[in-house]
Amino acid sequence: AALVVARGRLMQALPAGGVMVAVEATEEEVVPLLSEGVSIAAVNGPTSLVLSGVEHAVLAVTGGLGGRRVKR
């Protein structure tokens, strides 16, 4: 229970406007598209990444991935 409370406090302290998006792409495909305000938050597998950052920057990266699967 203490962990859940601590996580809740940390989540409330985050700035507004941030998003996380799961994408079906390799690091090699995504890294050239990264810009200020967006980064790779997690590598879940060879073609499974999570991007994190300000919404407009993350959406610009996902838009550059063409028809890849993206899940918000």
Coordinates of C-alpha atoms in Angstrom, one line a residue:
A1 CA 0.0 0.0 0.0
A2 CA 2.8 2.4 0.8
L3 CA 4.3 1.8 -2.7
V4 CA 1.0 2.7 -4.3
V5 CA 0.7 5.9 -2.3
A6 CA 4.3 6.9 -3.1
R7 CA 3.7 6.2 -6.8
G8 CA 0.5 8.3 -6.7
R9 CA 2.4 11.3 -5.2
L10 CA 5.1 11.0 -7.8
M11 CA 2.6 10.8 -10.7
Q12 CA 0.8 14.0 -9.4
A13 CA 4.2 15.8 -9.4
L14 CA 4.8 15.2 -13.1
P15 CA 4.3 18.2 -15.4
A16 CA 1.2 18.3 -17.5
G17 CA 1.4 17.6 -21.2
G18 CA 3.6 14.5 -21.0
V19 CA 2.7 11.2 -22.7
M20 CA 4.0 7.7 -23.1
V21 CA 3.4 5.7 -26.3
A22 CA 4.3 2.1 -27.2
V23 CA 5.6 1.7 -30.7
E24 CA 6.4 -1.3 -32.9
A25 CA 9.8 -0.3 -34.2
T26 CA 13.5 -0.9 -33.6
E27 CA 15.9 1.5 -31.8
E28 CA 17.7 2.0 -35.1
E29 CA 14.4 3.3 -36.7
V30 CA 13.5 5.5 -33.8
V31 CA 16.8 7.2 -32.7
P32 CA 17.2 9.3 -35.9
L33 CA 13.6 10.7 -35.4
L34 CA 14.2 11.7 -31.7
S35 CA 14.2 15.4 -31.0
E36 CA 14.3 17.6 -27.9
G37 CA 11.3 16.7 -25.6
V38 CA 11.1 13.0 -26.5
S39 CA 13.2 10.0 -25.5
I40 CA 13.1 6.2 -25.4
A41 CA 11.6 5.3 -22.0
A42 CA 11.8 1.6 -22.3
V43 CA 13.1 -1.1 -24.7
N44 CA 10.7 -4.1 -24.2
G45 CA 12.0 -6.2 -27.1
P46 CA 13.8 -5.9 -30.4
T47 CA 10.8 -4.2 -32.0
S48 CA 8.9 -3.0 -29.0
L49 CA 9.7 0.5 -27.5
V50 CA 8.1 3.0 -25.3
L51 CA 8.5 6.7 -26.1
S52 CA 8.1 9.4 -23.5
G53 CA 8.0 13.2 -23.6
V54 CA 5.9 16.2 -24.4
E55 CA 2.9 15.3 -26.5
H56 CA 3.8 17.2 -29.7
A57 CA 7.3 15.8 -29.8
V58 CA 6.2 12.2 -29.2
L59 CA 3.5 12.5 -31.9
A60 CA 6.1 13.9 -34.4
V61 CA 8.2 10.8 -33.9
T62 CA 5.3 8.4 -34.2
G63 CA 4.1 10.2 -37.3
G64 CA 7.6 9.6 -38.8
L65 CA 7.2 5.9 -38.3
G66 CA 4.6 5.6 -41.1
G67 CA 2.2 2.6 -40.8
R68 CA 3.8 1.1 -37.6
R69 CA 1.6 0.1 -34.7
V70 CA 1.3 2.8 -32.1
K71 CA -0.6 2.5 -28.8
R72 CA -1.2 5.4 -26.4

